[in-house]
Tab-separated table of C-alpha atoms in Angstrom:
chain	number	residue	atom	x	y	z
P	597	MET	CA	-76.508	-6.504	15.873
P	598	ASN	CA	-75.664	-10.482	15.639
P	599	LEU	CA	-74.754	-12.685	13.284
P	600	GLU	CA	-78.505	-13.738	12.295
P	601	ASP	CA	-78.715	-10.189	11.192
P	602	LEU	CA	-76.019	-10.183	8.444
P	603	ASP	CA	-78.256	-11.489	5.620
P	604	ALA	CA	-79.990	-8.205	5.746
P	605	VAL	CA	-76.778	-5.960	5.382
P	606	LEU	CA	-74.658	-8.312	3.084
P	607	GLU	CA	-76.349	-7.016	-0.211
P	608	GLU	CA	-73.918	-5.531	-2.834
P	609	ILE	CA	-72.502	-2.279	-2.392
P	610	THR	CA	-73.164	-0.099	-5.150
P	611	VAL	CA	-70.625	2.753	-6.557
P	612	ASP	CA	-72.610	5.322	-4.956
P	613	GLU	CA	-72.607	3.515	-1.721
P	614	LEU	CA	-68.889	3.353	-1.765
P	615	TYR	CA	-68.836	7.235	-0.713
P	616	LYS	CA	-69.778	9.008	2.486
P	617	GLY	CA	-69.934	12.626	1.176
P	618	ASP	CA	-67.116	13.448	-0.984
P	619	ASP	CA	-64.723	10.487	0.526
P	620	LEU	CA	-64.847	6.853	0.230
P	621	ASP	CA	-66.383	5.158	2.988
P	622	LEU	CA	-63.360	2.980	4.156
P	623	HIS	CA	-65.435	1.823	7.059
P	624	ARG	CA	-68.290	0.364	5.111
P	625	ILE	CA	-65.633	-1.504	2.887
P	626	PHE	CA	-63.654	-2.702	5.460
P	627	TYR	CA	-66.517	-4.314	7.441
P	628	HIS	CA	-68.550	-4.906	4.355
P	629	PHE	CA	-65.627	-7.758	3.305
P	630	ALA	CA	-64.618	-8.784	6.675
P	631	LYS	CA	-68.513	-10.244	6.567
P	632	SER	CA	-68.012	-11.507	3.337
P	633	GLY	CA	-69.807	-9.029	1.603
P	634	ARG	CA	-69.187	-8.413	-1.658
P	635	VAL	CA	-69.617	-5.175	-3.912
P	636	THR	CA	-71.233	-4.973	-7.525
P	637	LEU	CA	-68.983	-5.641	-10.408
P	638	ASP	CA	-69.202	-1.745	-11.431
P	639	ALA	CA	-68.081	-0.914	-7.545
P	640	ALA	CA	-65.213	-3.384	-8.110
P	641	LEU	CA	-64.190	-2.080	-11.508
P	642	TYR	CA	-64.157	1.549	-10.315
P	643	LEU	CA	-62.268	1.158	-7.075
P	644	VAL	CA	-59.596	-1.140	-9.316
P	645	ARG	CA	-59.389	2.011	-11.719
P	646	ARG	CA	-59.412	4.621	-9.320
P	647	ALA	CA	-56.263	2.939	-7.754
P	648	ASN	CA	-54.613	2.236	-11.080
P	649	GLU	CA	-54.826	6.138	-11.610
P	650	TYR	CA	-52.258	6.797	-8.807
P	651	PHE	CA	-49.940	3.713	-9.816
P	652	ASP	CA	-49.973	4.869	-13.322
P	653	ASP	CA	-48.619	7.976	-12.342
P	654	GLU	CA	-45.635	6.756	-9.885
P	655	PRO	CA	-42.052	6.004	-10.886
P	656	ASN	CA	-40.567	2.301	-11.050
P	657	VAL	CA	-38.887	3.085	-7.920
P	658	LEU	CA	-40.700	5.013	-5.161
P	659	GLU	CA	-38.788	7.586	-2.968
P	660	LEU	CA	-40.194	7.683	0.597
P	661	LYS	CA	-39.507	9.436	3.770
P	662	GLY	CA	-39.384	7.578	6.944
P	663	PRO	CA	-40.884	6.710	9.190
P	664	ALA	CA	-42.541	4.096	7.410
P	665	THR	CA	-44.831	0.693	8.110
P	666	LEU	CA	-43.623	-2.011	6.026
P	667	PHE	CA	-46.065	-5.185	5.255
P	668	GLY	CA	-45.147	-8.117	3.776
P	669	ASP	CA	-46.789	-11.048	1.421
P	670	ILE	CA	-50.559	-11.296	2.307
P	671	HIS	CA	-51.707	-13.907	0.090
P	672	GLY	CA	-55.275	-13.316	-0.041
P	673	GLN	CA	-55.582	-13.508	3.748
P	674	TYR	CA	-57.890	-10.944	4.327
P	675	PHE	CA	-59.107	-11.536	7.829
P	676	ASP	CA	-55.291	-11.226	9.055
P	677	LEU	CA	-54.813	-8.355	6.991
P	678	ALA	CA	-58.027	-6.655	8.210
P	679	GLU	CA	-57.282	-7.797	12.240
P	680	THR	CA	-53.679	-6.015	11.566
P	681	ILE	CA	-54.741	-2.476	10.378
P	682	MET	CA	-57.230	-2.237	13.178
P	683	LYS	CA	-53.991	-2.182	15.469
P	684	LEU	CA	-52.241	0.644	13.556
P	685	PRO	CA	-52.697	4.227	13.314
P	686	PRO	CA	-53.798	5.550	10.017
P	687	PRO	CA	-51.090	6.467	7.428
P	688	GLU	CA	-51.717	9.920	7.274
P	689	ILE	CA	-50.492	10.125	10.982
P	690	SER	CA	-47.775	7.418	10.839
P	691	ASP	CA	-46.394	8.652	7.801
P	692	CYS	CA	-46.181	6.010	4.798
P	693	TRP	CA	-47.590	2.333	4.626
P	694	LEU	CA	-45.655	0.309	2.026
P	695	PHE	CA	-46.708	-3.197	1.082
P	696	LEU	CA	-44.352	-5.400	-0.690
P	697	GLY	CA	-46.445	-7.374	-3.282
P	698	ASP	CA	-47.863	-10.891	-3.368
P	699	TYR	CA	-51.588	-9.647	-2.332
P	700	VAL	CA	-52.989	-12.827	-3.903
P	701	ASP	CA	-53.163	-16.284	-4.558
P	702	ARG	CA	-52.972	-19.414	-1.886
P	703	GLY	CA	-55.635	-17.626	0.313
P	704	THR	CA	-59.366	-17.349	-0.613
P	705	PHE	CA	-60.071	-13.636	-0.250
P	706	GLY	CA	-57.473	-12.222	-2.638
P	707	VAL	CA	-60.160	-10.047	-4.204
P	708	GLU	CA	-61.236	-8.994	-0.900
P	709	VAL	CA	-57.497	-7.862	-0.165
P	710	THR	CA	-56.739	-6.359	-3.765
P	711	LEU	CA	-60.175	-4.183	-3.347
P	712	TYR	CA	-59.642	-2.746	-0.293
P	713	LEU	CA	-55.959	-2.024	-0.365
P	714	PHE	CA	-56.929	-0.342	-3.897
P	715	ALA	CA	-59.302	1.867	-1.705
P	716	LEU	CA	-56.698	2.485	0.751
P	717	LYS	CA	-54.567	3.585	-1.993
P	718	ALA	CA	-57.643	5.834	-3.440
P	719	PHE	CA	-58.225	7.457	-0.070
P	720	TYR	CA	-54.598	7.930	0.814
P	721	PRO	CA	-52.411	8.496	-2.276
P	722	ASP	CA	-49.873	10.270	-0.790
P	723	SER	CA	-49.344	7.762	2.205
P	724	VAL	CA	-50.336	4.336	1.211
P	725	PHE	CA	-48.060	2.636	-1.518
P	726	LEU	CA	-47.911	-0.752	-2.958
P	727	LEU	CA	-45.144	-2.601	-4.906
P	728	ARG	CA	-45.482	-5.098	-7.121
P	729	GLY	CA	-44.486	-9.154	-6.368
P	730	ASN	CA	-44.071	-12.094	-8.263
P	731	HIS	CA	-47.797	-13.084	-7.956
P	732	GLU	CA	-49.068	-10.090	-9.093
P	733	CYS	CA	-49.118	-11.073	-12.961
P	734	ARG	CA	-51.316	-13.362	-15.023
P	735	HIS	CA	-49.024	-16.227	-15.553
P	736	LEU	CA	-49.058	-17.000	-11.730
P	737	THR	CA	-52.657	-15.734	-11.240
P	738	THR	CA	-54.167	-18.314	-13.681
P	739	ASN	CA	-52.075	-21.536	-12.582
P	740	TYR	CA	-52.875	-20.532	-8.795
P	741	ASN	CA	-56.464	-19.829	-7.641
P	742	PHE	CA	-56.556	-15.779	-8.034
P	743	LYS	CA	-58.306	-15.933	-11.806
P	744	GLN	CA	-60.830	-18.308	-10.636
P	745	GLU	CA	-61.370	-16.436	-7.349
P	746	CYS	CA	-62.178	-13.450	-9.852
P	747	VAL	CA	-64.538	-15.784	-11.954
P	748	ASP	CA	-66.673	-17.076	-9.009
P	749	LYS	CA	-66.798	-13.687	-7.169
P	750	TYR	CA	-67.333	-11.367	-10.062
P	751	SER	CA	-66.191	-12.222	-13.502
P	752	GLU	CA	-63.123	-12.901	-15.694
P	753	GLU	CA	-63.636	-8.710	-16.565
P	754	LEU	CA	-62.679	-8.066	-12.851
P	755	TRP	CA	-59.321	-10.160	-13.244
P	756	GLU	CA	-58.555	-8.688	-16.891
P	757	ALA	CA	-58.793	-5.137	-15.199
P	758	ILE	CA	-56.981	-6.055	-11.824
P	759	MET	CA	-54.376	-7.269	-14.358
P	760	GLU	CA	-53.644	-4.080	-15.908
P	761	ALA	CA	-53.348	-2.617	-12.348
P	762	PHE	CA	-50.607	-5.008	-11.313
P	763	ASP	CA	-48.825	-3.836	-14.569
P	764	SER	CA	-48.984	-0.459	-13.348
P	765	LEU	CA	-47.610	-1.123	-10.003
P	766	PRO	CA	-44.112	0.407	-8.857
P	767	LEU	CA	-41.334	-2.168	-8.799
P	768	ALA	CA	-39.211	-0.909	-5.735
P	769	ALA	CA	-39.058	1.663	-3.069
P	770	THR	CA	-36.237	3.680	-1.020
P	771	VAL	CA	-37.246	4.781	2.505
P	772	ASP	CA	-35.010	7.460	3.788
P	773	MET	CA	-34.560	8.188	7.741
P	774	GLY	CA	-31.824	10.841	7.451
P	775	ASP	CA	-28.428	10.859	8.354
P	776	GLY	CA	-27.631	8.648	5.401
P	777	TYR	CA	-29.481	5.881	6.254
P	778	VAL	CA	-31.631	4.683	3.120
P	779	PHE	CA	-33.520	1.309	2.903
P	780	PHE	CA	-33.975	-0.193	-0.490
P	781	CYS	CA	-37.195	-1.818	-0.586
P	782	VAL	CA	-38.544	-4.671	-3.244
P	783	HIS	CA	-40.153	-7.893	-3.217
P	784	GLY	CA	-37.794	-10.389	-4.232
P	785	GLY	CA	-34.192	-8.758	-4.345
P	786	ILE	CA	-31.336	-7.285	-6.419
P	787	SER	CA	-30.237	-8.215	-10.114
P	788	PRO	CA	-27.047	-8.503	-11.748
P	789	SER	CA	-28.250	-6.815	-14.923
P	790	LEU	CA	-29.500	-3.724	-12.216
P	791	SER	CA	-26.691	-1.565	-10.704
P	792	SER	CA	-28.214	1.554	-9.951
P	793	LEU	CA	-32.113	2.954	-9.361
P	794	ASP	CA	-31.469	4.578	-12.590
P	795	ASP	CA	-31.347	0.828	-14.148
P	796	VAL	CA	-34.462	0.234	-12.329
P	797	ASN	CA	-36.316	3.375	-13.348
P	798	ASP	CA	-35.240	2.498	-17.180
P	799	ILE	CA	-37.599	-0.577	-17.240
P	800	ASN	CA	-40.932	-0.849	-18.897
P	801	ARG	CA	-42.883	-2.303	-16.018
P	802	ARG	CA	-46.542	-2.024	-17.641
P	803	VAL	CA	-46.068	-5.666	-19.299
P	804	GLU	CA	-46.798	-9.076	-18.270
P	805	LEU	CA	-43.983	-10.303	-15.686
P	806	PRO	CA	-41.050	-11.229	-18.069
P	807	GLN	CA	-39.242	-14.948	-17.351
P	808	THR	CA	-35.835	-13.283	-17.423
P	809	GLY	CA	-34.133	-10.253	-16.881
P	810	GLY	CA	-34.039	-7.312	-14.350
P	811	MET	CA	-37.600	-7.012	-13.717
P	812	CYS	CA	-38.073	-10.861	-13.128
P	813	ASP	CA	-35.081	-10.772	-10.709
P	814	LEU	CA	-36.730	-7.739	-8.568
P	815	LEU	CA	-39.836	-9.861	-8.144
P	816	TRP	CA	-38.346	-13.513	-8.226
P	817	SER	CA	-34.480	-13.422	-6.175
P	818	ASP	CA	-33.782	-14.665	-3.044
P	819	PRO	CA	-30.705	-14.113	-0.768
P	820	ILE	CA	-28.325	-16.747	0.082
P	821	ASP	CA	-29.031	-18.803	3.285
P	822	GLU	CA	-26.965	-17.497	5.917
P	823	GLY	CA	-27.206	-20.987	7.539
P	824	SER	CA	-24.928	-22.273	4.224
P	825	SER	CA	-21.964	-20.550	6.254
P	826	ARG	CA	-22.287	-22.172	9.434
P	827	GLY	CA	-19.195	-24.326	10.573
P	828	LEU	CA	-17.024	-23.143	7.766
P	829	ASN	CA	-13.511	-22.715	8.377
P	830	SER	CA	-11.739	-19.379	7.861
P	831	ASP	CA	-11.076	-20.049	4.066
P	832	GLU	CA	-14.036	-21.723	3.054
P	833	LEU	CA	-15.694	-18.556	4.868
P	834	VAL	CA	-13.884	-16.269	2.376
P	835	GLU	CA	-15.362	-18.247	-0.510
P	836	TRP	CA	-18.630	-18.009	0.671
P	837	LYS	CA	-18.202	-13.991	0.938
P	838	ASP	CA	-17.373	-14.034	-2.735
P	839	VAL	CA	-20.643	-15.844	-3.863
P	840	ASP	CA	-22.287	-13.013	-6.527
P	841	TYR	CA	-25.315	-14.306	-8.276
P	842	VAL	CA	-26.248	-17.941	-8.748
P	843	LYS	CA	-29.344	-19.173	-11.182
P	844	ASN	CA	-32.069	-19.813	-8.453
P	845	GLU	CA	-33.201	-23.259	-9.669
P	846	GLU	CA	-35.285	-23.856	-6.532
P	847	ARG	CA	-37.904	-21.294	-7.852
P	848	GLY	CA	-36.846	-21.668	-11.771
P	849	ALA	CA	-36.722	-17.792	-12.205
P	850	GLY	CA	-34.368	-15.006	-10.745
P	851	TYR	CA	-31.337	-15.585	-9.067
P	852	VAL	CA	-29.748	-16.188	-5.415
P	853	TYR	CA	-27.513	-13.106	-4.598
P	854	GLY	CA	-24.924	-13.743	-2.091
P	855	HIS	CA	-22.796	-11.355	0.309
P	856	LYS	CA	-20.277	-9.831	-2.545
P	857	ALA	CA	-23.538	-8.962	-4.412
P	858	VAL	CA	-25.335	-7.606	-1.672
P	859	MET	CA	-22.691	-5.667	-0.489
P	860	LYS	CA	-21.597	-4.202	-3.735
P	861	PHE	CA	-25.348	-3.336	-4.379
P	862	LEU	CA	-25.435	-1.560	-1.302
P	863	ASN	CA	-22.166	0.444	-1.402
P	864	ASP	CA	-22.620	1.532	-4.679
P	865	ASN	CA	-26.290	3.279	-4.147
P	866	SER	CA	-25.548	4.171	-0.595
P	867	PHE	CA	-27.963	2.172	0.995
P	868	CYS	CA	-28.020	0.653	4.435
P	869	SER	CA	-30.242	-2.672	3.983
P	870	ILE	CA	-32.271	-4.336	1.475
P	871	ILE	CA	-35.994	-5.055	2.779
P	872	ARG	CA	-37.875	-7.629	1.000
P	873	ALA	CA	-40.406	-10.299	1.183
P	874	HIS	CA	-41.437	-13.474	-1.137
P	875	ASP	CA	-40.417	-15.886	1.396
P	876	VAL	CA	-42.208	-17.359	4.486
P	877	GLN	CA	-40.526	-17.236	7.404
P	878	ARG	CA	-41.214	-19.140	10.762
P	879	GLU	CA	-41.046	-16.100	12.867
P	880	GLY	CA	-42.602	-13.611	10.424
P	881	TYR	CA	-39.475	-11.936	9.786
P	882	SER	CA	-35.404	-12.911	9.378
P	883	GLU	CA	-32.298	-10.686	9.861
P	884	LEU	CA	-29.321	-11.747	7.684
P	885	PHE	CA	-26.145	-9.581	8.814
P	886	MET	CA	-23.649	-11.878	6.643
P	887	HIS	CA	-20.838	-11.462	8.715
P	888	THR	CA	-20.489	-7.859	8.396
P	889	GLY	CA	-20.508	-6.812	11.992
P	890	ARG	CA	-22.945	-4.080	11.304
P	891	ASP	CA	-25.658	-2.564	13.600
P	892	LEU	CA	-28.232	-3.017	10.762
P	893	PRO	CA	-29.185	-6.314	8.998
P	894	VAL	CA	-27.958	-5.982	5.403
P	895	VAL	CA	-31.035	-7.931	4.252
P	896	VAL	CA	-34.362	-8.541	6.036
P	897	THR	CA	-37.167	-10.656	4.716
P	898	LEU	CA	-40.703	-9.958	5.866
P	899	PHE	CA	-43.753	-12.021	5.601
P	900	SER	CA	-47.186	-11.001	6.675
P	901	ALA	CA	-49.472	-13.985	6.128
P	902	PRO	CA	-49.811	-15.955	9.454
P	903	ASN	CA	-50.295	-19.545	9.406
P	904	TYR	CA	-49.820	-19.498	5.906
P	905	CYS	CA	-51.613	-21.938	3.806
P	906	SER	CA	-53.319	-23.115	6.729
P	907	TYR	CA	-50.346	-25.661	7.806
P	908	TYR	CA	-47.314	-23.601	8.028
P	909	GLY	CA	-47.957	-23.046	11.595
P	910	ASN	CA	-45.822	-19.560	11.266
P	911	LEU	CA	-46.096	-16.230	12.990
P	912	ALA	CA	-46.627	-13.380	10.629
P	913	ALA	CA	-44.547	-9.411	11.175
P	914	ILE	CA	-45.068	-6.142	10.070
P	915	LEU	CA	-41.941	-3.789	10.794
P	916	ARG	CA	-41.943	-0.095	11.633
P	917	LEU	CA	-38.853	2.114	10.304
P	918	GLU	CA	-38.091	4.418	13.148
P	919	ASN	CA	-35.815	7.061	14.348
P	920	GLY	CA	-33.747	5.572	17.149
P	921	SER	CA	-32.268	7.571	20.266
P	922	GLU	CA	-28.928	7.852	18.083
P	923	THR	CA	-28.412	8.431	14.478
P	924	VAL	CA	-28.939	4.757	13.665
P	925	PRO	CA	-32.814	4.035	12.908
P	926	LYS	CA	-34.395	1.430	14.551
P	927	ILE	CA	-36.143	-1.768	12.902
P	928	VAL	CA	-39.243	-2.703	15.193
P	929	TYR	CA	-41.051	-5.775	14.327
P	930	THR	CA	-44.571	-6.502	15.237
P	931	GLN	CA	-45.726	-10.315	15.480
P	932	TYR	CA	-49.004	-11.737	15.200
P	933	SER	CA	-50.498	-15.230	14.726
P	934	ALA	CA	-53.631	-16.044	12.464
P	935	PHE	CA	-57.174	-15.469	13.791
P	936	ASP	CA	-60.158	-17.936	13.348
P	937	PRO	CA	-62.270	-16.150	10.832
P	938	LYS	CA	-65.625	-17.345	12.651
P	939	ASN	CA	-64.657	-15.865	15.916
P	940	PHE	CA	-63.286	-12.800	14.396
P	941	LEU	CA	-66.543	-12.172	12.281
P	942	ALA	CA	-68.442	-12.252	15.572
P	943	CYS	CA	-65.929	-9.877	17.109
P	944	LEU	CA	-66.313	-7.458	14.397
P	945	VAL	CA	-70.301	-7.680	14.641
P	946	ASP	CA	-70.077	-7.039	18.120
P	947	ASN	CA	-67.728	-4.286	17.939
P	948	MET	CA	-70.289	-2.715	15.343
P	949	ASP	CA	-72.989	-2.163	17.558
P	950	ASN	CA	-72.352	1.532	18.320
P	951	THR	CA	-71.391	2.339	14.976
P	952	ASP	CA	-74.365	4.413	14.076
P	953	ASN	CA	-74.022	6.421	17.343
P	954	THR	CA	-70.449	7.036	16.161
P	955	ASP	CA	-71.743	8.183	12.999
P	956	ASN	CA	-73.717	10.683	14.243
P	957	THR	CA	-71.437	12.040	16.702
P	958	ASP	CA	-68.753	11.806	13.938
P	959	ASN	CA	-69.120	15.386	12.654
P	960	THR	CA	-69.391	17.412	15.988
P	961	ASP	CA	-67.102	20.195	16.914
P	962	ASN	CA	-65.268	18.410	19.998
P	963	THR	CA	-61.962	18.803	17.712
P	964	ASP	CA	-60.453	21.433	19.846
P	965	ASN	CA	-61.173	19.861	23.184
P	966	THR	CA	-59.393	16.706	21.938
P	967	ASP	CA	-56.368	18.551	20.749
P	968	ASN	CA	-55.867	20.230	23.739
P	969	THR	CA	-55.866	17.231	25.946
P	970	ASP	CA	-52.868	16.109	24.006
P	971	ASN	CA	-50.197	17.009	26.497
P	972	THR	CA	-49.259	13.159	28.084
P	973	ASP	CA	-47.648	10.256	26.748
P	974	ASN	CA	-51.179	9.292	25.338
P	975	LYS	CA	-50.297	10.432	21.750
P	976	GLY	CA	-50.238	6.990	20.412
P	977	GLU	CA	-53.501	6.320	22.281
P	978	LYS	CA	-54.928	9.231	20.623
P	979	GLU	CA	-53.810	8.406	17.264
P	980	ILE	CA	-55.282	4.862	17.322
P	981	ASP	CA	-58.458	6.468	18.500
P	982	GLN	CA	-58.212	8.761	15.925
P	983	LEU	CA	-58.042	5.764	12.962
P	984	ARG	CA	-61.021	3.826	14.751
P	985	THR	CA	-63.178	7.069	14.801
P	986	SER	CA	-62.057	7.940	11.083
P	987	LEU	CA	-63.239	4.240	10.077
P	988	ARG	CA	-66.034	4.135	12.981
P	989	ILE	CA	-64.131	1.057	14.308
P	990	LYS	CA	-64.679	0.049	17.889
P	991	PRO	CA	-61.845	-1.231	19.945
P	992	LEU	CA	-61.331	-5.092	19.155
P	993	ASP	CA	-62.144	-6.972	22.341
P	994	LEU	CA	-59.888	-9.549	22.634
P	995	SER	CA	-61.298	-11.233	25.264
P	996	LYS	CA	-64.145	-12.161	22.882
P	997	VAL	CA	-61.984	-13.679	20.194
P	998	LYS	CA	-61.329	-17.380	21.346
P	999	PRO	CA	-58.021	-19.003	20.922
P	1000	THR	CA	-58.468	-22.338	19.489
P	1001	SER	CA	-55.133	-23.536	20.725
P	1002	ASP	CA	-52.786	-22.310	23.697
P	1003	ASN	CA	-51.120	-18.769	23.592
P	1004	ASN	CA	-47.694	-18.598	22.316
P	1005	SER	CA	-44.993	-17.129	24.157
P	1006	ASN	CA	-45.648	-13.741	23.495
P	1007	GLY	CA	-49.501	-13.689	24.181
P	1008	ALA	CA	-50.762	-13.800	20.527
P	1009	LEU	CA	-53.756	-16.225	19.845
P	1010	LYS	CA	-53.191	-18.850	17.738
P	1011	ALA	CA	-55.889	-20.155	14.615
P	1012	PRO	CA	-56.589	-23.599	14.353
P	1013	ARG	CA	-53.974	-25.395	12.124
P	1014	LYS	CA	-55.528	-27.655	9.326
P	1015	GLN	CA	-53.882	-30.905	8.991
P	1016	SER	CA	-50.843	-30.612	6.875
P	1017	THR	CA	-50.852	-32.098	3.359
P	1018	CYS	CA	-47.092	-32.778	2.983
P	1019	LYS	CA	-47.469	-36.363	4.402
P	1020	TRP	CA	-44.190	-36.638	6.208
P	1021	LEU	CA	-45.159	-33.616	8.409
P	1022	ALA	CA	-48.937	-34.749	8.514
P	1023	ALA	CA	-47.478	-38.358	10.258
P	1024	LYS	CA	-45.783	-36.316	12.759
P	1025	GLU	CA	-48.272	-34.366	13.642
P	1026	LYS	CA	-50.736	-37.242	14.056
P	1027	LYS	CA	-48.261	-38.483	16.694
P	1028	GLN	CA	-48.061	-35.192	18.291
P	1029	ARG	CA	-51.819	-34.886	18.376
P	1030	GLU	CA	-52.357	-38.604	19.988
P	1031	GLN	CA	-49.542	-37.345	22.750
P	1032	GLY	CA	-51.130	-34.314	22.992
P	1033	LEU	CA	-48.439	-32.503	22.083
P	1034	LEU	CA	-49.269	-30.782	18.717
P	1035	LYS	CA	-47.088	-27.602	17.928
P	1036	SER	CA	-46.149	-25.709	15.584
P	1037	PRO	CA	-42.985	-27.281	13.377
P	1038	SER	CA	-39.502	-27.055	14.585
P	1039	LYS	CA	-36.982	-24.850	12.891
P	1040	ALA	CA	-35.558	-28.124	10.914
P	1041	ASP	CA	-39.118	-29.152	10.239
P	1042	PHE	CA	-40.109	-25.544	8.621
P	1043	ARG	CA	-36.928	-25.474	6.604
P	1044	LYS	CA	-37.735	-28.773	5.132
P	1045	LEU	CA	-41.438	-28.080	4.766
P	1046	LYS	CA	-40.459	-24.756	3.105
P	1047	GLU	CA	-37.981	-26.822	0.477
P	1048	ASP	CA	-40.884	-29.190	-0.048
P	1049	HIS	CA	-43.572	-26.826	-0.675
P	1050	LYS	CA	-41.582	-25.122	-2.956
P	1051	ARG	CA	-40.691	-28.309	-5.323
P	1052	GLU	CA	-44.238	-29.318	-4.940
P	1053	GLU	CA	-45.801	-25.990	-6.321
P	1054	LYS	CA	-42.933	-25.019	-8.715
P	1055	ILE	CA	-44.451	-23.667	-11.728
P	1056	PRO	CA	-41.990	-23.212	-14.911
P	1057	MET	CA	-41.981	-19.875	-16.045
P	1058	PRO	CA	-43.668	-19.707	-19.748
P	1059	LYS	CA	-41.543	-18.804	-22.706
P	1060	GLU	CA	-42.651	-15.729	-24.576
P	1061	GLY	CA	-45.683	-16.176	-26.841
P	1062	GLU	CA	-46.436	-19.470	-25.444
P	1063	VAL	CA	-49.358	-18.852	-23.062
P	1064	GLU	CA	-52.805	-17.237	-24.052
P	1065	TYR	CA	-54.584	-15.667	-21.297
């Protein structure tokens, strides 16, 4: 198969064609979206409703057991999500996958991200879990690009169905790693009106995201910037640690929660850490210890959309909660850069060459022989092979994915960064380009870029009854 053959295979997939036997054909859905293929409107609506049946049965707070793999914001970047998933063992082997929200807007493949995650949920209902982010609402998807993306690719009917499913998404989760180590996972953060999990479970979540209140705070709030404590003397540091909740003026919704609020919430609920998403990170993640001296960070921020908005130049990350050698669990981060979709597509097409052969041998009686060979340290490789077998995916040949800039320090490949729309950064990049020194923004520039971007794109939350959809 080559790129010229794609037109012959990009016909819309029907509801019946979503299945292979009695199960959803995740392989076909995965590759079809990676080739910019579409499903019929009926098939799209079917996937939404199948997933929503599971969301609707779940509580506001999921109670999960570790180990677990967590994903931060994705924001419509399907190719980056697909490349990441190809490297992971399936959730039925690696226990659960937990997505922390913000699947849509900004990126242009929000429909594909949503439908594929919904297909994953329908296929692995007890191993794949999705939380709601602040972008999973009618207001933001109307003001950003997801509603228009749905209309352009399918219809407004699909957008409405997805919004109903988003209304049903759980609001938070706990991951119990044993020995008293329990992580609280949420999109944004904590709230002054929610002191316990019972308070969160009492929320009526099946509504459009409100402009105020506990539900809003869970999805919109941010932790205090730990950098704001640098250079403080001992008396000033005491005052810094006494910060509870402050209105989040930068976002226009939710709160900024400080050291005092975080420690009270963790101690009152016997949690060890908060893991959240919601905020782009230069390295894909950040850890806040808030001067506690703990082995584990009290707040982790995770962001899984590399080169966000095509000009941040940031790495992305996922994290794995694992049992450590001692009783303290380990937080293991995997960082990655963005891929050029065209190169990635070419690699995907090449990797599909033996798909038919894999399909023909998929039902043979080789399971016992494979199991008998699992007596070495190759268990991780075996699990990855099992994923590729279940999805009919060949190992990704990175040698055929051409980097479009120099490799970074950890060997990850970077996609080209579009020229920044931010004027001051664009001018700086122009000078660097002329000198042959173009690189990702410095930490100081990245912080300023985040502040400028939030200020430019800040959308006031609507008052009740003010906006009709």
